[in-house]
Amino acid sequence: MIPPIAAAPRRHLAAAFIATALAAGALGWCAASTVRPNCNYAVMTGGLGPAQQEALDRGYWQAVASGDCEPPHARWRFWLD
């Protein structure tokens, strides 16, 4: 039996709309997430794991406060360069 032709375009249109909405949402989420720009700074740590990560974060924010590094910003700013 041949399926009705009128129902197929509606399903295709709905599927295309859903796919477009999901792609736009994923792109928007990716573009709005914050990233740290490339920056060089030195940190001495004595710990491993969480203690080391805390020291790295503290060093980064100290470099931002002193003007040596840019603060984090939205990912889409990199797309303009």
XYZ file of C-alpha atoms in Angstrom:
81
model
C 0.000 0.000 0.000
C 1.240 3.489 -0.848
C 1.327 5.890 2.147
C -0.503 9.197 1.839
C 1.689 11.858 0.289
C 0.271 14.785 2.323
C 1.596 13.461 5.662
C 5.213 13.085 4.479
C 5.964 16.809 3.875
C 4.665 17.697 7.334
C 6.941 15.116 8.946
C 9.907 16.325 6.910
C 9.178 19.940 7.810
C 8.862 19.064 11.516
C 12.108 17.067 11.441
C 13.924 19.920 9.677
C 12.592 22.430 12.216
C 13.685 20.286 15.165
C 17.139 19.666 13.665
C 17.601 23.401 12.990
C 16.507 24.315 16.523
C 18.892 21.780 18.071
C 21.806 22.934 15.903
C 21.131 26.600 16.713
C 20.888 25.797 20.414
C 24.175 23.882 20.392
C 25.933 26.652 18.476
C 24.549 29.291 20.829
C 25.621 27.334 23.905
C 29.128 26.873 22.492
C 29.430 30.540 21.488
C 28.247 31.822 24.871
C 30.560 29.646 26.991
C 33.498 31.485 28.510
C 37.114 30.708 27.708
C 40.420 32.041 28.928
C 42.628 33.733 26.341
C 46.215 32.549 25.934
C 48.318 33.939 28.748
C 51.715 33.196 30.262
C 52.189 33.369 34.012
C 54.296 31.481 36.525
C 53.021 29.635 39.591
C 54.866 27.484 42.108
C 52.781 24.725 43.643
C 53.605 22.057 46.150
C 50.449 20.015 45.818
C 48.780 17.773 43.300
C 45.227 17.544 42.022
C 42.799 20.077 43.506
C 45.512 21.989 45.391
C 47.491 22.455 42.178
C 44.401 23.571 40.241
C 43.545 26.106 42.953
C 47.073 27.527 42.785
C 46.867 27.781 38.976
C 43.498 29.546 39.170
C 44.773 31.920 41.846
C 47.845 32.715 39.702
C 45.663 33.369 36.663
C 43.393 35.765 38.543
C 46.411 37.565 39.998
C 47.756 38.003 36.453
C 44.363 39.359 35.362
C 44.291 41.771 38.313
C 47.783 43.043 37.485
C 46.855 43.565 33.829
C 49.211 40.902 32.439
C 46.351 38.721 31.139
C 42.908 39.374 29.715
C 39.904 38.163 31.701
C 37.829 35.274 30.357
C 35.296 36.182 27.691
C 32.729 34.575 25.427
C 34.072 32.090 22.890
C 32.524 33.972 19.947
C 35.108 36.777 20.393
C 37.753 34.393 19.019
C 35.618 33.830 15.923
C 35.948 37.505 14.949
C 39.756 37.349 14.656
